PDB file of C-alpha atoms in Angstrom:
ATOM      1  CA  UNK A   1     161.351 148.485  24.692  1.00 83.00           C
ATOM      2  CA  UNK A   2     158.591 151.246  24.195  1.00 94.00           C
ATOM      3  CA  UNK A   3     156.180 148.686  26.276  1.00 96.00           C
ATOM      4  CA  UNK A   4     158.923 148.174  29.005  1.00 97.00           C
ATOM      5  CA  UNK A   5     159.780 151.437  29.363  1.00 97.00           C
ATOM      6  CA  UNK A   6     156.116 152.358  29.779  1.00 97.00           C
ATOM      7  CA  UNK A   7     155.507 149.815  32.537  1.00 98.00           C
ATOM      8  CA  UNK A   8     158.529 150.976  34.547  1.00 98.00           C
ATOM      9  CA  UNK A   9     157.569 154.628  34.076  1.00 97.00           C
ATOM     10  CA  UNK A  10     154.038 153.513  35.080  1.00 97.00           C
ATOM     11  CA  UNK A  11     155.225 151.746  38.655  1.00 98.00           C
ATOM     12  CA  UNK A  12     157.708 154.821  38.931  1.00 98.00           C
ATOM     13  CA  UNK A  13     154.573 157.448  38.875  1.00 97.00           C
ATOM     14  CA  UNK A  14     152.552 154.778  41.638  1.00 97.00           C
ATOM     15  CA  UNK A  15     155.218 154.366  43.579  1.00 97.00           C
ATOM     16  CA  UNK A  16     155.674 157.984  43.733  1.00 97.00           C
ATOM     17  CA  UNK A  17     152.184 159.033  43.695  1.00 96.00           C
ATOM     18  CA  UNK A  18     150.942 157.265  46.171  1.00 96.00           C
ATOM     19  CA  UNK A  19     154.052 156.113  48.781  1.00 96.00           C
ATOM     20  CA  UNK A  20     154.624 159.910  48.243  1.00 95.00           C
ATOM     21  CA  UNK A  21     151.337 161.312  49.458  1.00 95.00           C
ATOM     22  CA  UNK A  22     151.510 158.614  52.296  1.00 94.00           C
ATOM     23  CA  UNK A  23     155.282 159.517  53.512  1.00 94.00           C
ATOM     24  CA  UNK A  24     155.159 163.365  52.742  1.00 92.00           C
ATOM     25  CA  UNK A  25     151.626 164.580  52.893  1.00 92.00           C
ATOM     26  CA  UNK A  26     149.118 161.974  55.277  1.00 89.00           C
ATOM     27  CA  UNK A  27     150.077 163.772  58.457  1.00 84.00           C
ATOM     28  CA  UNK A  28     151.870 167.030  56.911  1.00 83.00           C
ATOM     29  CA  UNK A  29     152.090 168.494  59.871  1.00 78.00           C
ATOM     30  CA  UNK A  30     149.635 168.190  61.810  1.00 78.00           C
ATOM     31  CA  UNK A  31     146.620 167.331  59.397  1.00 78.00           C
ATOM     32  CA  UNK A  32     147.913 166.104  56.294  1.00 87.00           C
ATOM     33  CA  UNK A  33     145.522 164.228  53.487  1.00 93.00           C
ATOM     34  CA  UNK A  34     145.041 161.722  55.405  1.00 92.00           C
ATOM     35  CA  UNK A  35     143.666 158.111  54.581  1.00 94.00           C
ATOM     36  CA  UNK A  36     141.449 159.480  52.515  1.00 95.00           C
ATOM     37  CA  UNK A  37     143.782 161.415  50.792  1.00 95.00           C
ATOM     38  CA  UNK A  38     146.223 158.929  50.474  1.00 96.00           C
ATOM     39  CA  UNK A  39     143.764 156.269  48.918  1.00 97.00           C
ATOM     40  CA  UNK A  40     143.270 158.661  46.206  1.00 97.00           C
ATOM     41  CA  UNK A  41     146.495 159.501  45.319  1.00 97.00           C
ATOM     42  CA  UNK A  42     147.291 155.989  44.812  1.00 97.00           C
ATOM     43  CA  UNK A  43     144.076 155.720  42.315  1.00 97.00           C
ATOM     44  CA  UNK A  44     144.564 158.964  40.724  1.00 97.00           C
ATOM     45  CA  UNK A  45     148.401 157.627  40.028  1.00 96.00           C
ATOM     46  CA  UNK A  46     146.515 154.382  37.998  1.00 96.00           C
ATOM     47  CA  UNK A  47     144.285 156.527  36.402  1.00 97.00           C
ATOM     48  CA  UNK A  48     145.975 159.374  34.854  1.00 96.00           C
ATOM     49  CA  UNK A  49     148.750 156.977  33.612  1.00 95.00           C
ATOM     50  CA  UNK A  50     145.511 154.188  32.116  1.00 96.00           C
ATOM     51  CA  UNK A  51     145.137 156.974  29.874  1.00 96.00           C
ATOM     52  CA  UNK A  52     148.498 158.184  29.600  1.00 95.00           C
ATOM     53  CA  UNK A  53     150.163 155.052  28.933  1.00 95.00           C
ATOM     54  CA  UNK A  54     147.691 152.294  28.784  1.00 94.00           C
ATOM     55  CA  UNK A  55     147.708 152.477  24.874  1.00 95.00           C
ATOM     56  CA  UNK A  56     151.721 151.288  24.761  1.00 96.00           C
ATOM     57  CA  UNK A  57     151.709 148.743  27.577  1.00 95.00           C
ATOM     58  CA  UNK A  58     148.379 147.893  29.012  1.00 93.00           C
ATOM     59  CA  UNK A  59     148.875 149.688  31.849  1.00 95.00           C
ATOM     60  CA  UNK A  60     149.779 146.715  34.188  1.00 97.00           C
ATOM     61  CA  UNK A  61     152.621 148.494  36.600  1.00 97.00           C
ATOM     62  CA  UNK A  62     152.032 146.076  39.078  1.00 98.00           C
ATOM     63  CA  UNK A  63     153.611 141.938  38.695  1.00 98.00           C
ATOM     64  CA  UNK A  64     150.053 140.567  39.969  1.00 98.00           C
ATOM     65  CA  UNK A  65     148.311 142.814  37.574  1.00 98.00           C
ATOM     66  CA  UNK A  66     150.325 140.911  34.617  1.00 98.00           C
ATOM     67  CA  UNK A  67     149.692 137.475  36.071  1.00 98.00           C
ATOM     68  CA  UNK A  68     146.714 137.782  36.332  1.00 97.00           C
ATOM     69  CA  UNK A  69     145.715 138.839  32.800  1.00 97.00           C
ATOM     70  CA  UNK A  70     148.199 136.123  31.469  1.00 97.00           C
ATOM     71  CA  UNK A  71     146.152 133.876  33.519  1.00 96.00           C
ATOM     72  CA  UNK A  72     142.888 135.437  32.484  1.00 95.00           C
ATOM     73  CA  UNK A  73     144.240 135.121  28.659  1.00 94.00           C
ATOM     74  CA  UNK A  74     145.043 138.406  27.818  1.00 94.00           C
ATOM     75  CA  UNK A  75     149.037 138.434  28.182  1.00 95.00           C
ATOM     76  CA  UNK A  76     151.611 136.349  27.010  1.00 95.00           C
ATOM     77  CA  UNK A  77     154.014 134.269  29.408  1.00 96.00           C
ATOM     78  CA  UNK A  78     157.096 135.412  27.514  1.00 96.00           C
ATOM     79  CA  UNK A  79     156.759 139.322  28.406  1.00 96.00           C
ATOM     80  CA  UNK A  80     156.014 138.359  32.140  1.00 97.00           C
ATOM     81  CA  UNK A  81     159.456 138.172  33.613  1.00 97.00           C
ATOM     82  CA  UNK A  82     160.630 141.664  31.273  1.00 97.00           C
ATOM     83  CA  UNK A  83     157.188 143.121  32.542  1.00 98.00           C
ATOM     84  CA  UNK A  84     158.095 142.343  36.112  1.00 98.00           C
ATOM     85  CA  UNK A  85     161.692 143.515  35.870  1.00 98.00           C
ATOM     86  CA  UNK A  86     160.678 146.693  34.591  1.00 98.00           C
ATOM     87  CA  UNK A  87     158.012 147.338  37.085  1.00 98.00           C
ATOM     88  CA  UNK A  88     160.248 146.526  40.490  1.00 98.00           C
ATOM     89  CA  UNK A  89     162.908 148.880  38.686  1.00 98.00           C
ATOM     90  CA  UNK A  90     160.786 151.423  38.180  1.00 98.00           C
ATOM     91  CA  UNK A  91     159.259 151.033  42.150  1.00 97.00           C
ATOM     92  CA  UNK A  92     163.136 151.059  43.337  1.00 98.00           C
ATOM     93  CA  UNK A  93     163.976 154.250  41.215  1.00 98.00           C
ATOM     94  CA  UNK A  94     160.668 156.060  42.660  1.00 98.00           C
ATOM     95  CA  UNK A  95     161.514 155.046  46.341  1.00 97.00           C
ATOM     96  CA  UNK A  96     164.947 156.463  45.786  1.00 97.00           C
ATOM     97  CA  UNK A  97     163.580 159.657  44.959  1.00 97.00           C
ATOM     98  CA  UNK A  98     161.155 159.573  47.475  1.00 97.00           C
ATOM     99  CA  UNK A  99     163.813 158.810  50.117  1.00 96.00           C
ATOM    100  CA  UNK A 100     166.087 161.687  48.636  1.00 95.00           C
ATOM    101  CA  UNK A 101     163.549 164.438  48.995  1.00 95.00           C
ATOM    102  CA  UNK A 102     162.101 162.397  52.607  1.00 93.00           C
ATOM    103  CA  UNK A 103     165.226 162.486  54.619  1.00 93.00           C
ATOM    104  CA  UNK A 104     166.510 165.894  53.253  1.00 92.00           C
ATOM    105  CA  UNK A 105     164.971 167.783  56.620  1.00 85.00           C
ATOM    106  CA  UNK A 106     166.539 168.858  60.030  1.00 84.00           C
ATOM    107  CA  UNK A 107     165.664 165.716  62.103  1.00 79.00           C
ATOM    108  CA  UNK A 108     164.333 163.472  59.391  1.00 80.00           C
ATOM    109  CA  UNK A 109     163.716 160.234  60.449  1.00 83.00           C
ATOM    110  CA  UNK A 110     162.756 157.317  57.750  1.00 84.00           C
ATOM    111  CA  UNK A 111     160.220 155.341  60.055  1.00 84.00           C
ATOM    112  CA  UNK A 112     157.961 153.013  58.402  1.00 90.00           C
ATOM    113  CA  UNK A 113     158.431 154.790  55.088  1.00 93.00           C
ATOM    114  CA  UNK A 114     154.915 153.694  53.703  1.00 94.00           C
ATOM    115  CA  UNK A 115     156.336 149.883  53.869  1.00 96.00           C
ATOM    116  CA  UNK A 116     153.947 147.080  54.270  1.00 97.00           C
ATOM    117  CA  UNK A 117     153.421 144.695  57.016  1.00 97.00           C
ATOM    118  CA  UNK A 118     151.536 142.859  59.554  1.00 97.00           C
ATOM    119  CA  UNK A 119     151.359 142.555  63.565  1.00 97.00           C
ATOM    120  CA  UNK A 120     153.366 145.127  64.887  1.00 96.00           C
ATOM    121  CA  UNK A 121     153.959 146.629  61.627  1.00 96.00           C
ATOM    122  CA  UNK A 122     150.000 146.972  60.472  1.00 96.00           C
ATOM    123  CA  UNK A 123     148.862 150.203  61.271  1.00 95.00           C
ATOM    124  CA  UNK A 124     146.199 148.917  62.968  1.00 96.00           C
ATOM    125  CA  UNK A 125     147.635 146.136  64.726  1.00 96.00           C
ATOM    126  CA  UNK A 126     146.183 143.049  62.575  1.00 98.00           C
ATOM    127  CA  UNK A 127     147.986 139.836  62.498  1.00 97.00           C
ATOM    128  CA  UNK A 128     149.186 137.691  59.398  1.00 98.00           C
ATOM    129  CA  UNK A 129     146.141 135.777  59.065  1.00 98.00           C
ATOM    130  CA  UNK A 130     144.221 139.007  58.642  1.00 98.00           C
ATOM    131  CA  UNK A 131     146.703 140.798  56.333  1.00 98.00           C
ATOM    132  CA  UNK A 132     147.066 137.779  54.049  1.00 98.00           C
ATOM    133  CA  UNK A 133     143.316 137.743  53.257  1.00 98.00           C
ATOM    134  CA  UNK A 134     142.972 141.114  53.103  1.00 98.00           C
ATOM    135  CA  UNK A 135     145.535 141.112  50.161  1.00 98.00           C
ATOM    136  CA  UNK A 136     144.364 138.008  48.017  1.00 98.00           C
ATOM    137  CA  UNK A 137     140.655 139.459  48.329  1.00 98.00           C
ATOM    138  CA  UNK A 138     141.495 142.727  47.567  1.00 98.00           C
ATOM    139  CA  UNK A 139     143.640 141.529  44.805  1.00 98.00           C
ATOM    140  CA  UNK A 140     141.240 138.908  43.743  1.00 98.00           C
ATOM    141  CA  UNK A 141     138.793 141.920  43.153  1.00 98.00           C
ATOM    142  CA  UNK A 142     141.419 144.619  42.021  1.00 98.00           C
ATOM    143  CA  UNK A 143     142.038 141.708  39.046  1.00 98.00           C
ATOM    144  CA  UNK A 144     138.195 141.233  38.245  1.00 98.00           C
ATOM    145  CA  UNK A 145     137.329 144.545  37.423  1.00 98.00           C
ATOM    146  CA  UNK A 146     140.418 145.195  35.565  1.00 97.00           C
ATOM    147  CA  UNK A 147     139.549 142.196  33.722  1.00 97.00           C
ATOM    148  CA  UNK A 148     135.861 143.603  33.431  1.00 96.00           C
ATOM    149  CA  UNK A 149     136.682 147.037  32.318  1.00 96.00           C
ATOM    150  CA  UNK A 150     138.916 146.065  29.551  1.00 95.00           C
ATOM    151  CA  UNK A 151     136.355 143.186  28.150  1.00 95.00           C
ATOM    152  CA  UNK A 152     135.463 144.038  24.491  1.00 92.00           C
ATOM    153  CA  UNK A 153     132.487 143.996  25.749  1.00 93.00           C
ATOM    154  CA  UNK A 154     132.530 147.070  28.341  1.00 93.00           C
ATOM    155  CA  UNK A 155     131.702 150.335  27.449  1.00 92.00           C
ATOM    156  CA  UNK A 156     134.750 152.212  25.776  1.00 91.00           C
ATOM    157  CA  UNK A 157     136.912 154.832  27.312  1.00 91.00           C
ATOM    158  CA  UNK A 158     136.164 153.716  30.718  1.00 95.00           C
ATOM    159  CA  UNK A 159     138.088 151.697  31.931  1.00 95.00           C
ATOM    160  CA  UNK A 160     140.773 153.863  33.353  1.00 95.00           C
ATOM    161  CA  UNK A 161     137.925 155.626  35.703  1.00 97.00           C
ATOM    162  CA  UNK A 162     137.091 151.992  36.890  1.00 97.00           C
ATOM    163  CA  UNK A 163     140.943 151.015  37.341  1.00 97.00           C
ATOM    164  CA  UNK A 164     141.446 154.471  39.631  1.00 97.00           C
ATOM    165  CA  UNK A 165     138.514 154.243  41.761  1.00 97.00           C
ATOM    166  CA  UNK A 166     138.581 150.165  42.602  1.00 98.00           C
ATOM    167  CA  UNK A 167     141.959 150.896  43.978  1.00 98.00           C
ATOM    168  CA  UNK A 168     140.826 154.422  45.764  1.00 98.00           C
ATOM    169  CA  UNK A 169     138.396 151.751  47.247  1.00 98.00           C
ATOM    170  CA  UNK A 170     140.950 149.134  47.805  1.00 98.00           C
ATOM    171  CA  UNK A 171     143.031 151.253  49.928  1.00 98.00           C
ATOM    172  CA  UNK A 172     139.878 152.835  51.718  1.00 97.00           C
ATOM    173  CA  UNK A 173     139.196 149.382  52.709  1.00 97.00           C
ATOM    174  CA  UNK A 174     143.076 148.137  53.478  1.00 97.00           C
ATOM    175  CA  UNK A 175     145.331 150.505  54.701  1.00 97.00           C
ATOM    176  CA  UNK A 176     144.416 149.976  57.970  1.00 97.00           C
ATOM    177  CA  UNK A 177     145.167 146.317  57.592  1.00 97.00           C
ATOM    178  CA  UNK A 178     148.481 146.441  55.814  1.00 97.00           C
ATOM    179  CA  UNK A 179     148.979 149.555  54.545  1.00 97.00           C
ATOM    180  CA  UNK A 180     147.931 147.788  51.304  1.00 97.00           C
ATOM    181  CA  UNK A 181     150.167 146.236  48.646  1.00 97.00           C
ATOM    182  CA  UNK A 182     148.148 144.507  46.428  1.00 98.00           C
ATOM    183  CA  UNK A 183     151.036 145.325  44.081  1.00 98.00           C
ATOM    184  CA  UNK A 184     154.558 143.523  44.630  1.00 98.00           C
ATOM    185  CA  UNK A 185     156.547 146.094  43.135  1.00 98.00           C
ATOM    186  CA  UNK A 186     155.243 148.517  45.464  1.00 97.00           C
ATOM    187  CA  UNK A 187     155.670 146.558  48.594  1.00 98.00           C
ATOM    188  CA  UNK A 188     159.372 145.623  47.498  1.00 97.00           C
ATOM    189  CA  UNK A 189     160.460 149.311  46.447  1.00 96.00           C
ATOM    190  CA  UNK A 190     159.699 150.900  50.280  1.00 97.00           C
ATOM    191  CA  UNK A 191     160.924 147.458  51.676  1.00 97.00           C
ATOM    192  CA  UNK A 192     164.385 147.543  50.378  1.00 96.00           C
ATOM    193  CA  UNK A 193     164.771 151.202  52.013  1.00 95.00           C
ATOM    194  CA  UNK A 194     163.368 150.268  55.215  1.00 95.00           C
ATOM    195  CA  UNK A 195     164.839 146.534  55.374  1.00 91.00           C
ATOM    196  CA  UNK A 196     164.957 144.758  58.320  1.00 93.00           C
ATOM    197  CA  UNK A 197     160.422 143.926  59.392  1.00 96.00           C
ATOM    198  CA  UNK A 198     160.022 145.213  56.268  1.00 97.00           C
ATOM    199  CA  UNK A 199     162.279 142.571  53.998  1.00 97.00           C
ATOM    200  CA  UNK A 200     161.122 140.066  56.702  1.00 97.00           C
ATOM    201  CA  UNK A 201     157.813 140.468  55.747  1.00 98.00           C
ATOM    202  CA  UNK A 202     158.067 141.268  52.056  1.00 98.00           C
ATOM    203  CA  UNK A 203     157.372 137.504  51.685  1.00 98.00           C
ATOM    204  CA  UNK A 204     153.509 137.791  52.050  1.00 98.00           C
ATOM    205  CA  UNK A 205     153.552 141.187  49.762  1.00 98.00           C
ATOM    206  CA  UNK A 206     154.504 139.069  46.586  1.00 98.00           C
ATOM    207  CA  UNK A 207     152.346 135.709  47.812  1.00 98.00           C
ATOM    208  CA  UNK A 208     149.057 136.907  48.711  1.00 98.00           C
ATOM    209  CA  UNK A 209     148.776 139.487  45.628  1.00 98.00           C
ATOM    210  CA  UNK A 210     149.382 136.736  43.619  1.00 98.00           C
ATOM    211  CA  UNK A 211     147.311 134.135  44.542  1.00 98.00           C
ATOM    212  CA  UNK A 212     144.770 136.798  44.730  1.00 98.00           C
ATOM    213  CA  UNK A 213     145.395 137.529  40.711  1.00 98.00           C
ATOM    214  CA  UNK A 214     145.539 134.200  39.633  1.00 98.00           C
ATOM    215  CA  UNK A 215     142.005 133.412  41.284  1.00 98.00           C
ATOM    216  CA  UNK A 216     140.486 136.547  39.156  1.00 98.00           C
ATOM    217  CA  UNK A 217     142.399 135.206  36.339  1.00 97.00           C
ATOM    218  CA  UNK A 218     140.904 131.705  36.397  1.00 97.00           C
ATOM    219  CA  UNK A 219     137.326 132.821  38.148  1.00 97.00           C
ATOM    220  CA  UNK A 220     137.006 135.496  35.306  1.00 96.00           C
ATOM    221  CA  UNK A 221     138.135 133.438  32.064  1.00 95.00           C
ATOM    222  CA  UNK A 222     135.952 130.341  33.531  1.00 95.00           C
ATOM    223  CA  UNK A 223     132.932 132.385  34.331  1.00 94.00           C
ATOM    224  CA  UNK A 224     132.636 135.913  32.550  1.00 93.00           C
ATOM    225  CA  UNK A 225     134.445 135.374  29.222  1.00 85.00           C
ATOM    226  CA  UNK A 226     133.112 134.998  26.439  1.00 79.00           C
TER     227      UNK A 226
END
């Protein structure tokens, strides 16, 4: 329970982190944090909690992260599904506060609510075919240095700064594309307040992440292990 409760408070801080910074702050009110800012909100969420939690649970807070280090060897299939359970929870209960303290405003309209999506619904316009390899690549690589960093072989104490600034980068890179999942639990928590696109498209948010973590899982235990 210590370990569950971890992971959900864990996905609770990303979720609320970094969908926070990107609903409340990016364009607060006329220049907000921006994509830049936003980008490292969502690592600085990962990294303070590495080291915060990362000693109970591993510090997975995502359902691809968890998949792929059960495919990469280092978790056991039994505490997947309570590991996944407790990280969607955790996303729902942060989007719920999120939408509480969003909507309470003269005028305050939920719009995309940091939800992911494609085509109409990418912030820069990219289609499916672009959004689902943008999310299995950027997973693929979120997986492989998480895998890396927390080798017995790495340098100790590190990993967390590693964790926080490959996904920095990964949103850098994606939120133009799909306003970056790479985490299911994420992508489901804004979708069930938005609905309609948003639960349409949810689909691709759970696939492409992943596929993207199994390939790191398999590419990294064939390759780089030792």
């Amino acid at each position: 329970m210590n370990r569950l409760g971890a992971e959900f408070i864990g996905t609770f801080w990303l979720v609320l982190g970094g969908c926070g910074s990107a609903v409340l702050a990016a364009g607060f009110p006329d220049v907000g944090i921006g994509l830049l800012g936003v980008s490292l909100a969502f690592g600085l969420t990962v990294l303070t909690l590495v080291y915060g939690l990362g000693h109970i649970s591993g510090a997975h807070f995502n359902p691809a992260v968890s998949i792929g280090l059960w495919m990469g060897g280092r978790f056991k299939a039994k505490d997947l599904a309570p590991y996944i359970v407790a990280q969607v929870l955790g996303g729902l209960v942060a989007a719920g506060v999120l939408y509480l303290i969003a909507t309470d405003q003269p005028g305050a309209e939920l719009g995309g609510f940091a939800a992911n999506g494609f085509g109409e619904h990418s912030p820069g316009g990219y289609g499916l075919t672009a959004a689902l390899v943008t999310e299995v690549v950027m997973t693929f690589m979120f997986l492989i240095v998480i895998l890396g960093a927390t080798d017995d072989r790495a340098p100790k104490g590190f990993a967390g700064i590693a964790i926080g600034l490959a996904l920095t980068l990964i949103h850098l890179i994606s939120i133009p594309v799909t306003n970056t999942s790479v985490n299911p639990a994420r992508s489901t928590s804004q979708a069930i307040f938005v609905g309609d696109w948003a639960l349409g498209q949810l689909w691709l948010f759970w696939v492409a992440p992943i596929i993207g973590a199994i390939l790191a899982g398999v590419v990294y235990k064939s390759f780089f292990s030792k």
